PDB file of C-alpha atoms and ligand atoms in Angstrom:
ATOM      1  CA  MET O   1       0.000   0.002  -0.003  1.00  0.00           C
ATOM      2  CA  GLY O   2       2.532   2.966   0.153  1.00  0.00           C
ATOM      3  CA  LEU O   3       2.719   6.020   2.279  1.00  0.00           C
ATOM      4  CA  GLU O   4      -0.268   8.179   2.983  1.00  0.00           C
ATOM      5  CA  ARG O   5      -0.873  11.331   4.960  1.00  0.00           C
ATOM      6  CA  ILE O   6      -1.637  10.403   8.553  1.00  0.00           C
ATOM      7  CA  GLN O   7      -4.895  12.404   8.743  1.00  0.00           C
ATOM      8  CA  LYS O   8      -6.126  10.537   5.661  1.00  0.00           C
ATOM      9  CA  ILE O   9      -5.340   7.166   7.236  1.00  0.00           C
ATOM     10  CA  LEU O  10      -7.176   8.151  10.413  1.00  0.00           C
ATOM     11  CA  ALA O  11     -10.168   9.334   8.416  1.00  0.00           C
ATOM     12  CA  ARG O  12     -10.303   6.115   6.389  1.00  0.00           C
ATOM     13  CA  ALA O  13     -10.015   4.060   9.536  1.00  0.00           C
ATOM     14  CA  GLY O  14     -13.135   5.779  10.859  1.00  0.00           C
ATOM     15  CA  VAL O  15     -11.387   7.545  13.724  1.00  0.00           C
ATOM     16  CA  ALA O  16     -12.615  11.020  12.808  1.00  0.00           C
ATOM     17  CA  SER O  17     -13.199  13.291   9.824  1.00  0.00           C
ATOM     18  CA  ARG O  18     -10.058  14.462   8.089  1.00  0.00           C
ATOM     19  CA  ARG O  19     -10.252  17.877   9.701  1.00  0.00           C
ATOM     20  CA  GLU O  20     -10.821  16.448  13.166  1.00  0.00           C
ATOM     21  CA  ALA O  21      -7.925  14.065  12.603  1.00  0.00           C
ATOM     22  CA  GLU O  22      -5.724  17.056  11.816  1.00  0.00           C
ATOM     23  CA  ARG O  23      -6.744  18.580  15.128  1.00  0.00           C
ATOM     24  CA  MET O  24      -5.948  15.327  16.941  1.00  0.00           C
ATOM     25  CA  ILE O  25      -2.484  15.336  15.371  1.00  0.00           C
ATOM     26  CA  LEU O  26      -1.826  18.949  16.397  1.00  0.00           C
ATOM     27  CA  GLU O  27      -2.974  18.114  19.917  1.00  0.00           C
ATOM     28  CA  GLY O  28      -0.250  15.442  20.103  1.00  0.00           C
ATOM     29  CA  ARG O  29      -2.714  12.547  20.430  1.00  0.00           C
ATOM     30  CA  VAL O  30      -1.339  10.544  17.550  1.00  0.00           C
ATOM     31  CA  SER O  31       1.796   8.417  17.451  1.00  0.00           C
ATOM     32  CA  VAL O  32       3.486   6.408  14.737  1.00  0.00           C
ATOM     33  CA  ASN O  33       5.713   3.554  15.859  1.00  0.00           C
ATOM     34  CA  GLY O  34       5.892   5.025  19.353  1.00  0.00           C
ATOM     35  CA  GLN O  35       6.794   8.558  18.246  1.00  0.00           C
ATOM     36  CA  VAL O  36       4.252  11.340  18.754  1.00  0.00           C
ATOM     37  CA  VAL O  37       3.541  13.182  15.503  1.00  0.00           C
ATOM     38  CA  ASP O  38       2.257  16.653  16.184  1.00  0.00           C
ATOM     39  CA  GLN O  39       2.790  18.200  12.768  1.00  0.00           C
ATOM     40  CA  LEU O  40       0.617  18.013   9.704  1.00  0.00           C
ATOM     41  CA  GLY O  41       1.905  16.715   6.390  1.00  0.00           C
ATOM     42  CA  LEU O  42       3.739  13.662   7.700  1.00  0.00           C
ATOM     43  CA  LYS O  43       3.060  10.308   6.040  1.00  0.00           C
ATOM     44  CA  ALA O  44       2.891   6.739   7.259  1.00  0.00           C
ATOM     45  CA  ASP O  45       2.250   3.261   5.891  1.00  0.00           C
ATOM     46  CA  PRO O  46      -1.234   2.236   7.068  1.00  0.00           C
ATOM     47  CA  VAL O  47      -0.362  -1.460   6.876  1.00  0.00           C
ATOM     48  CA  ARG O  48       3.164  -1.619   8.310  1.00  0.00           C
ATOM     49  CA  ASP O  49       3.265   1.294  10.754  1.00  0.00           C
ATOM     50  CA  HIS O  50       1.768   1.114  14.225  1.00  0.00           C
ATOM     51  CA  ILE O  51      -0.497   4.138  14.390  1.00  0.00           C
ATOM     52  CA  LYS O  52      -2.095   4.957  17.717  1.00  0.00           C
ATOM     53  CA  VAL O  53      -4.623   7.558  18.804  1.00  0.00           C
ATOM     54  CA  ASP O  54      -4.747   8.306  22.530  1.00  0.00           C
ATOM     55  CA  GLY O  55      -2.527   5.268  23.014  1.00  0.00           C
ATOM     56  CA  LYS O  56      -4.865   2.848  21.186  1.00  0.00           C
ATOM     57  CA  ARG O  57      -3.946   1.181  17.927  1.00  0.00           C
ATOM     58  CA  ILE O  58      -6.383   2.158  15.190  1.00  0.00           C
ATOM     59  CA  LEU O  59      -8.502  -0.517  13.586  1.00  0.00           C
ATOM     60  CA  ARG O  60      -7.949  -0.571   9.896  1.00  0.00           C
ATOM     61  CA  LEU O  61     -10.666  -2.890   8.716  1.00  0.00           C
ATOM     62  CA  GLU O  62     -13.862  -1.629  10.291  1.00  0.00           C
ATOM     63  CA  PRO O  63     -16.610  -1.821   7.672  1.00  0.00           C
ATOM     64  CA  LYS O  64     -17.941   1.497   6.476  1.00  0.00           C
ATOM     65  CA  ARG O  65     -21.302   2.380   7.930  1.00  0.00           C
ATOM     66  CA  THR O  66     -23.581   5.402   7.641  1.00  0.00           C
ATOM     67  CA  VAL O  67     -26.873   5.791   9.472  1.00  0.00           C
ATOM     68  CA  LEU O  68     -29.612   8.388   9.547  1.00  0.00           C
ATOM     69  CA  LEU O  69     -30.917   9.588  12.909  1.00  0.00           C
ATOM     70  CA  ASN O  70     -33.906  11.802  13.631  1.00  0.00           C
ATOM     71  CA  LYS O  71     -32.251  13.820  16.386  1.00  0.00           C
ATOM     72  CA  PRO O  72     -34.639  15.028  19.093  1.00  0.00           C
ATOM     73  CA  ARG O  73     -34.319  18.468  20.692  1.00  0.00           C
ATOM     74  CA  GLY O  74     -32.263  18.358  23.892  1.00  0.00           C
ATOM     75  CA  TYR O  75     -29.503  16.127  22.507  1.00  0.00           C
ATOM     76  CA  LEU O  76     -26.006  17.201  21.554  1.00  0.00           C
ATOM     77  CA  SER O  77     -24.887  16.124  18.108  1.00  0.00           C
ATOM     78  CA  THR O  78     -21.424  15.278  19.451  1.00  0.00           C
ATOM     79  CA  VAL O  79     -20.638  11.850  20.833  1.00  0.00           C
ATOM     80  CA  LYS O  80     -19.144  13.009  24.130  1.00  0.00           C
ATOM     81  CA  ASP O  81     -20.056  15.834  26.464  1.00  0.00           C
ATOM     82  CA  PRO O  82     -17.872  16.826  29.381  1.00  0.00           C
ATOM     83  CA  LEU O  83     -20.990  18.233  31.113  1.00  0.00           C
ATOM     84  CA  GLY O  84     -22.826  14.915  30.879  1.00  0.00           C
ATOM     85  CA  ARG O  85     -25.740  16.132  28.750  1.00  0.00           C
ATOM     86  CA  PRO O  86     -27.547  13.615  26.505  1.00  0.00           C
ATOM     87  CA  THR O  87     -25.738  13.038  23.217  1.00  0.00           C
ATOM     88  CA  VAL O  88     -26.732  11.302  19.988  1.00  0.00           C
ATOM     89  CA  LYS O  89     -24.561   8.392  21.070  1.00  0.00           C
ATOM     90  CA  ASP O  90     -27.170   7.588  23.719  1.00  0.00           C
ATOM     91  CA  LEU O  91     -29.625   6.959  20.857  1.00  0.00           C
ATOM     92  CA  LEU O  92     -27.325   4.614  18.917  1.00  0.00           C
ATOM     93  CA  GLN O  93     -26.925   1.926  21.537  1.00  0.00           C
ATOM     94  CA  LYS O  94     -27.369  -0.973  19.116  1.00  0.00           C
ATOM     95  CA  VAL O  95     -24.696   0.345  16.746  1.00  0.00           C
ATOM     96  CA  ARG O  96     -21.362  -1.432  17.262  1.00  0.00           C
ATOM     97  CA  GLU O  97     -19.150   0.808  15.132  1.00  0.00           C
ATOM     98  CA  ARG O  98     -17.787   4.130  16.360  1.00  0.00           C
ATOM     99  CA  LEU O  99     -19.826   6.602  14.363  1.00  0.00           C
ATOM    100  CA  TYR O 100     -19.558  10.350  14.440  1.00  0.00           C
ATOM    101  CA  PRO O 101     -21.888  13.024  13.069  1.00  0.00           C
ATOM    102  CA  ILE O 102     -21.600  14.521   9.618  1.00  0.00           C
ATOM    103  CA  GLY O 103     -21.970  18.197  10.471  1.00  0.00           C
ATOM    104  CA  ARG O 104     -23.787  19.543  13.476  1.00  0.00           C
ATOM    105  CA  LEU O 105     -27.313  20.232  14.629  1.00  0.00           C
ATOM    106  CA  ASP O 106     -27.882  22.543  17.573  1.00  0.00           C
ATOM    107  CA  PHE O 107     -28.890  21.158  20.959  1.00  0.00           C
ATOM    108  CA  ASP O 108     -32.405  22.678  20.535  1.00  0.00           C
ATOM    109  CA  ALA O 109     -32.753  21.657  16.867  1.00  0.00           C
ATOM    110  CA  GLU O 110     -34.157  18.379  15.612  1.00  0.00           C
ATOM    111  CA  GLY O 111     -34.222  16.303  12.477  1.00  0.00           C
ATOM    112  CA  LEU O 112     -31.917  14.630  10.051  1.00  0.00           C
ATOM    113  CA  LEU O 113     -28.416  13.842  11.254  1.00  0.00           C
ATOM    114  CA  LEU O 114     -26.159  11.468   9.331  1.00  0.00           C
ATOM    115  CA  LEU O 115     -23.534   9.574  11.322  1.00  0.00           C
ATOM    116  CA  THR O 116     -20.695   7.622   9.797  1.00  0.00           C
ATOM    117  CA  ASN O 117     -17.305   6.019  10.292  1.00  0.00           C
ATOM    118  CA  ASP O 118     -16.399   6.882   6.698  1.00  0.00           C
ATOM    119  CA  GLY O 119     -14.080   9.860   7.107  1.00  0.00           C
ATOM    120  CA  GLU O 120     -13.841  10.545   3.384  1.00  0.00           C
ATOM    121  CA  LEU O 121     -17.610  10.727   3.040  1.00  0.00           C
ATOM    122  CA  ALA O 122     -17.877  13.035   6.072  1.00  0.00           C
ATOM    123  CA  HIS O 123     -15.175  15.272   4.624  1.00  0.00           C
ATOM    124  CA  GLN O 124     -16.855  15.539   1.240  1.00  0.00           C
ATOM    125  CA  LEU O 125     -20.300  16.220   2.668  1.00  0.00           C
ATOM    126  CA  THR O 126     -19.184  18.935   5.088  1.00  0.00           C
ATOM    127  CA  HIS O 127     -16.346  20.711   3.313  1.00  0.00           C
ATOM    128  CA  PRO O 128     -17.513  24.185   2.201  1.00  0.00           C
ATOM    129  CA  LYS O 129     -16.044  23.713  -1.269  1.00  0.00           C
ATOM    130  CA  TYR O 130     -18.639  21.027  -2.086  1.00  0.00           C
ATOM    131  CA  SER O 131     -21.657  23.229  -1.188  1.00  0.00           C
ATOM    132  CA  ILE O 132     -23.995  20.358  -0.270  1.00  0.00           C
ATOM    133  CA  PRO O 133     -27.573  21.683   0.118  1.00  0.00           C
ATOM    134  CA  ARG O 134     -29.253  21.328   3.518  1.00  0.00           C
ATOM    135  CA  THR O 135     -33.015  21.885   3.800  1.00  0.00           C
ATOM    136  CA  TYR O 136     -34.522  23.213   7.022  1.00  0.00           C
ATOM    137  CA  TRP O 137     -38.020  23.903   8.284  1.00  0.00           C
ATOM    138  CA  ALA O 138     -37.898  26.870  10.616  1.00  0.00           C
ATOM    139  CA  LYS O 139     -40.665  28.414  12.698  1.00  0.00           C
ATOM    140  CA  VAL O 140     -39.824  32.102  12.897  1.00  0.00           C
ATOM    141  CA  GLU O 141     -41.311  35.022  14.801  1.00  0.00           C
ATOM    142  CA  GLY O 142     -43.622  37.265  12.809  1.00  0.00           C
ATOM    143  CA  HIS O 143     -44.439  37.147   9.097  1.00  0.00           C
ATOM    144  CA  LEU O 144     -41.798  37.517   6.367  1.00  0.00           C
ATOM    145  CA  GLU O 145     -42.352  40.289   3.840  1.00  0.00           C
ATOM    146  CA  GLN O 146     -41.481  39.800   0.158  1.00  0.00           C
ATOM    147  CA  GLN O 147     -38.622  42.271   0.600  1.00  0.00           C
ATOM    148  CA  GLU O 148     -37.192  40.202   3.455  1.00  0.00           C
ATOM    149  CA  LEU O 149     -37.354  37.015   1.387  1.00  0.00           C
ATOM    150  CA  LEU O 150     -35.406  38.834  -1.327  1.00  0.00           C
ATOM    151  CA  TRP O 151     -32.776  40.022   1.149  1.00  0.00           C
ATOM    152  CA  LEU O 152     -32.344  36.465   2.385  1.00  0.00           C
ATOM    153  CA  LYS O 153     -31.780  35.250  -1.190  1.00  0.00           C
ATOM    154  CA  LYS O 154     -29.437  38.095  -2.093  1.00  0.00           C
ATOM    155  CA  GLY O 155     -27.377  37.670   1.064  1.00  0.00           C
ATOM    156  CA  VAL O 156     -27.245  39.214   4.533  1.00  0.00           C
ATOM    157  CA  MET O 157     -24.102  40.249   6.386  1.00  0.00           C
ATOM    158  CA  LEU O 158     -23.219  38.160   9.468  1.00  0.00           C
ATOM    159  CA  GLU O 159     -20.262  38.656  11.782  1.00  0.00           C
ATOM    160  CA  ASP O 160     -18.277  35.972   9.922  1.00  0.00           C
ATOM    161  CA  GLY O 161     -19.186  37.118   6.413  1.00  0.00           C
ATOM    162  CA  GLU O 162     -22.111  37.152   4.015  1.00  0.00           C
ATOM    163  CA  ALA O 163     -24.633  34.311   3.958  1.00  0.00           C
ATOM    164  CA  ARG O 164     -27.669  33.581   1.825  1.00  0.00           C
ATOM    165  CA  VAL O 165     -30.409  31.054   1.304  1.00  0.00           C
ATOM    166  CA  ASN O 166     -30.531  29.240  -2.027  1.00  0.00           C
ATOM    167  CA  SER O 167     -34.275  29.006  -1.910  1.00  0.00           C
ATOM    168  CA  ILE O 168     -36.991  29.859   0.562  1.00  0.00           C
ATOM    169  CA  ARG O 169     -40.771  29.535   0.817  1.00  0.00           C
ATOM    170  CA  VAL O 170     -43.305  30.184   3.532  1.00  0.00           C
ATOM    171  CA  PHE O 171     -45.512  27.130   3.913  1.00  0.00           C
ATOM    172  CA  ARG O 172     -47.643  27.851   6.983  1.00  0.00           C
ATOM    173  CA  LYS O 173     -48.771  30.978   8.794  1.00  0.00           C
ATOM    174  CA  ALA O 174     -49.997  31.409  12.364  1.00  0.00           C
ATOM    175  CA  GLU O 175     -51.048  34.671  13.981  1.00  0.00           C
ATOM    176  CA  LYS O 176     -47.604  35.717  15.241  1.00  0.00           C
ATOM    177  CA  SER O 177     -45.260  33.324  13.499  1.00  0.00           C
ATOM    178  CA  CYS O 178     -44.764  31.386  10.280  1.00  0.00           C
ATOM    179  CA  TRP O 179     -43.028  28.240   9.058  1.00  0.00           C
ATOM    180  CA  VAL O 180     -40.525  28.502   6.234  1.00  0.00           C
ATOM    181  CA  GLU O 181     -38.569  25.989   4.223  1.00  0.00           C
ATOM    182  CA  ALA O 182     -35.060  27.259   3.524  1.00  0.00           C
ATOM    183  CA  VAL O 183     -32.139  25.658   1.693  1.00  0.00           C
ATOM    184  CA  VAL O 184     -28.552  26.628   2.542  1.00  0.00           C
ATOM    185  CA  THR O 185     -25.326  25.172   1.182  1.00  0.00           C
ATOM    186  CA  GLU O 186     -23.038  25.755   4.160  1.00  0.00           C
ATOM    187  CA  GLY O 187     -22.655  24.284   7.619  1.00  0.00           C
ATOM    188  CA  ARG O 188     -21.464  27.372   9.504  1.00  0.00           C
ATOM    189  CA  ASN O 189     -22.432  27.404  13.201  1.00  0.00           C
ATOM    190  CA  HIS O 190     -26.049  28.466  13.889  1.00  0.00           C
ATOM    191  CA  LEU O 191     -26.285  29.654  10.298  1.00  0.00           C
ATOM    192  CA  VAL O 192     -30.038  29.404   9.836  1.00  0.00           C
ATOM    193  CA  LYS O 193     -30.769  31.046  13.181  1.00  0.00           C
ATOM    194  CA  ARG O 194     -28.321  33.859  12.452  1.00  0.00           C
ATOM    195  CA  ILE O 195     -29.667  34.475   8.937  1.00  0.00           C
ATOM    196  CA  PHE O 196     -33.244  34.878  10.162  1.00  0.00           C
ATOM    197  CA  SER O 197     -32.217  36.996  13.160  1.00  0.00           C
ATOM    198  CA  ALA O 198     -30.395  39.268  10.716  1.00  0.00           C
ATOM    199  CA  VAL O 199     -33.731  40.191   9.089  1.00  0.00           C
ATOM    200  CA  GLY O 200     -35.523  40.532  12.452  1.00  0.00           C
ATOM    201  CA  HIS O 201     -37.288  37.136  12.610  1.00  0.00           C
ATOM    202  CA  PRO O 202     -35.653  34.925  15.252  1.00  0.00           C
ATOM    203  CA  VAL O 203     -36.058  31.177  14.839  1.00  0.00           C
ATOM    204  CA  VAL O 204     -38.114  29.532  17.564  1.00  0.00           C
ATOM    205  CA  LYS O 205     -38.048  25.945  16.194  1.00  0.00           C
ATOM    206  CA  LEU O 206     -35.673  24.326  13.747  1.00  0.00           C
ATOM    207  CA  LYS O 207     -35.764  20.981  11.983  1.00  0.00           C
ATOM    208  CA  ARG O 208     -33.490  19.646   9.243  1.00  0.00           C
ATOM    209  CA  VAL O 209     -35.451  17.604   6.712  1.00  0.00           C
ATOM    210  CA  LYS O 210     -32.928  16.937   3.949  1.00  0.00           C
ATOM    211  CA  PHE O 211     -29.150  16.733   3.588  1.00  0.00           C
ATOM    212  CA  GLY O 212     -27.877  16.449   0.007  1.00  0.00           C
ATOM    213  CA  PRO O 213     -30.080  13.766  -1.582  1.00  0.00           C
ATOM    214  CA  ILE O 214     -31.096  12.163   1.757  1.00  0.00           C
ATOM    215  CA  ARG O 215     -34.567  12.889   3.162  1.00  0.00           C
ATOM    216  CA  LEU O 216     -35.702  12.493   6.763  1.00  0.00           C
ATOM    217  CA  GLY O 217     -39.052  11.077   5.645  1.00  0.00           C
ATOM    218  CA  ASP O 218     -41.276   9.617   8.360  1.00  0.00           C
ATOM    219  CA  LEU O 219     -38.564   8.240  10.663  1.00  0.00           C
ATOM    220  CA  PRO O 220     -39.869   8.836  14.210  1.00  0.00           C
ATOM    221  CA  VAL O 221     -38.014  11.292  16.464  1.00  0.00           C
ATOM    222  CA  GLY O 222     -35.181   9.594  18.371  1.00  0.00           C
ATOM    223  CA  HIS O 223     -35.001   6.651  15.927  1.00  0.00           C
ATOM    224  CA  TRP O 224     -32.280   5.753  13.470  1.00  0.00           C
ATOM    225  CA  ARG O 225     -31.967   3.484  10.442  1.00  0.00           C
ATOM    226  CA  PRO O 226     -29.154   2.443   8.118  1.00  0.00           C
ATOM    227  CA  LEU O 227     -29.050   4.115   4.737  1.00  0.00           C
ATOM    228  CA  THR O 228     -30.576   2.041   1.915  1.00  0.00           C
ATOM    229  CA  GLU O 229     -28.378   0.939  -1.004  1.00  0.00           C
ATOM    230  CA  GLU O 230     -30.160   3.487  -3.177  1.00  0.00           C
ATOM    231  CA  GLU O 231     -29.436   6.307  -0.706  1.00  0.00           C
ATOM    232  CA  LYS O 232     -25.768   5.299  -0.520  1.00  0.00           C
ATOM    233  CA  GLU O 233     -25.574   5.311  -4.311  1.00  0.00           C
ATOM    234  CA  ASN O 234     -27.242   8.766  -4.412  1.00  0.00           C
ATOM    235  CA  LEU O 235     -24.744  10.100  -1.891  1.00  0.00           C
ATOM    236  CA  ARG O 236     -21.875   8.732  -3.965  1.00  0.00           C
ATOM    237  CA  LYS O 237     -23.321  10.392  -7.075  1.00  0.00           C
ATOM    238  CA  THR O 238     -23.676  13.695  -5.232  1.00  0.00           C
ATOM    239  CA  THR O 239     -20.077  13.729  -3.981  1.00  0.00           C
ATOM    240  CA  ASP O 240     -18.763  12.608  -7.426  1.00  0.00           C
ATOM    241  CA  GLU O 241     -20.744  15.338  -9.175  1.00  0.00           C
ATOM    242  CA  ARG O 242     -19.566  17.991  -6.722  1.00  0.00           C
ATOM    243  CA  ARG O 243     -15.974  16.885  -7.083  1.00  0.00           C
ATOM    244  CA  GLY O 244     -16.279  16.953 -10.884  1.00  0.00           C
ATOM    245  CA  LYS O 245     -17.843  20.429 -10.749  1.00  0.00           C
ATOM    246  CA  ARG O 246     -15.015  21.728  -8.537  1.00  0.00           C
ATOM    247  CA  GLU O 247     -12.385  20.269 -10.834  1.00  0.00           C
ATOM    248  CA  ARG O 248     -14.011  21.864 -13.914  1.00  0.00           C
ATOM    249  CA  GLU O 249     -14.204  25.216 -12.094  1.00  0.00           C
ATOM    250  CA  LYS O 250     -10.498  24.977 -11.218  1.00  0.00           C
ATOM    251  CA  GLU O 251      -9.631  24.322 -14.870  1.00  0.00           C
ATOM    252  CA  ASP O 252     -11.618  27.414 -15.887  1.00  0.00           C
ATOM    253  CA  ASP O 253      -9.779  29.631 -13.371  1.00  0.00           C
TER     254      ASP O 253
HETATM  255  N1  URA Z 301     -28.473  26.339  11.480  1.00  0.00           N
HETATM  256  C1  URA Z 301     -28.713  26.575  12.786  1.00  0.00           C
HETATM  257  O1  URA Z 301     -28.927  27.717  13.189  1.00  0.00           O
HETATM  258  N2  URA Z 301     -28.710  25.535  13.631  1.00  0.00           N
HETATM  259  C2  URA Z 301     -28.522  24.252  13.229  1.00  0.00           C
HETATM  260  O2  URA Z 301     -28.543  23.351  14.047  1.00  0.00           O
HETATM  261  C3  URA Z 301     -28.283  24.023  11.875  1.00  0.00           C
HETATM  262  C4  URA Z 301     -28.266  25.077  11.028  1.00  0.00           C
END
């Protein structure tokens, strides 16, 4: 097999996403043949070298697995919490593999969360350069005017730069609030809440219903299921298309 970058080996072994693996390396948690490697860019042989994370040898042959969870409100989308709050791991008790979430959903948000041990897949679905669409249903305060919908599509300024929705529609109105369906193509922290607050309509409830080609459907809250073969194939097609698009854009630059 030849040499490969250590973060890539860790991602393929299902230890973490590539970016998280880079962080683990910089934190000095990774060793190769007994030597701590705390710099990025170093390579190792995944078959011959003894690679350890937090002192434990990584498993190389864990089968790839991706599941879909309908995360309830009041659960963290991380797998560990130093404060002991409920995490999505508590809902995956029958899953033997070590899965970690693809992107995040706020503690008070619910809906579709994909979890995987396939670091490459996680990387491709969350990296900003691939712009994977995420669809949310948000209950917001007040009613949105046409002008505000236009602002949201054109882009609003947030403290970490401009952000916009790719599409938006109001699908239910109550007296003092309404429900909107909004599609964004980034995973910045609290993005949907911040976008709506920027036009004066704070989000009071948030649910993710679609991520790339995968729909939440009627999976009950708190339940999970494996992805179907068709869904896995659709995810593969999405990441292949996005990669192809990026490569064509680079050639045009
Ligand atoms: N945007 C948010 O504000 N919160 C989420 O959990 C996801 C997107």
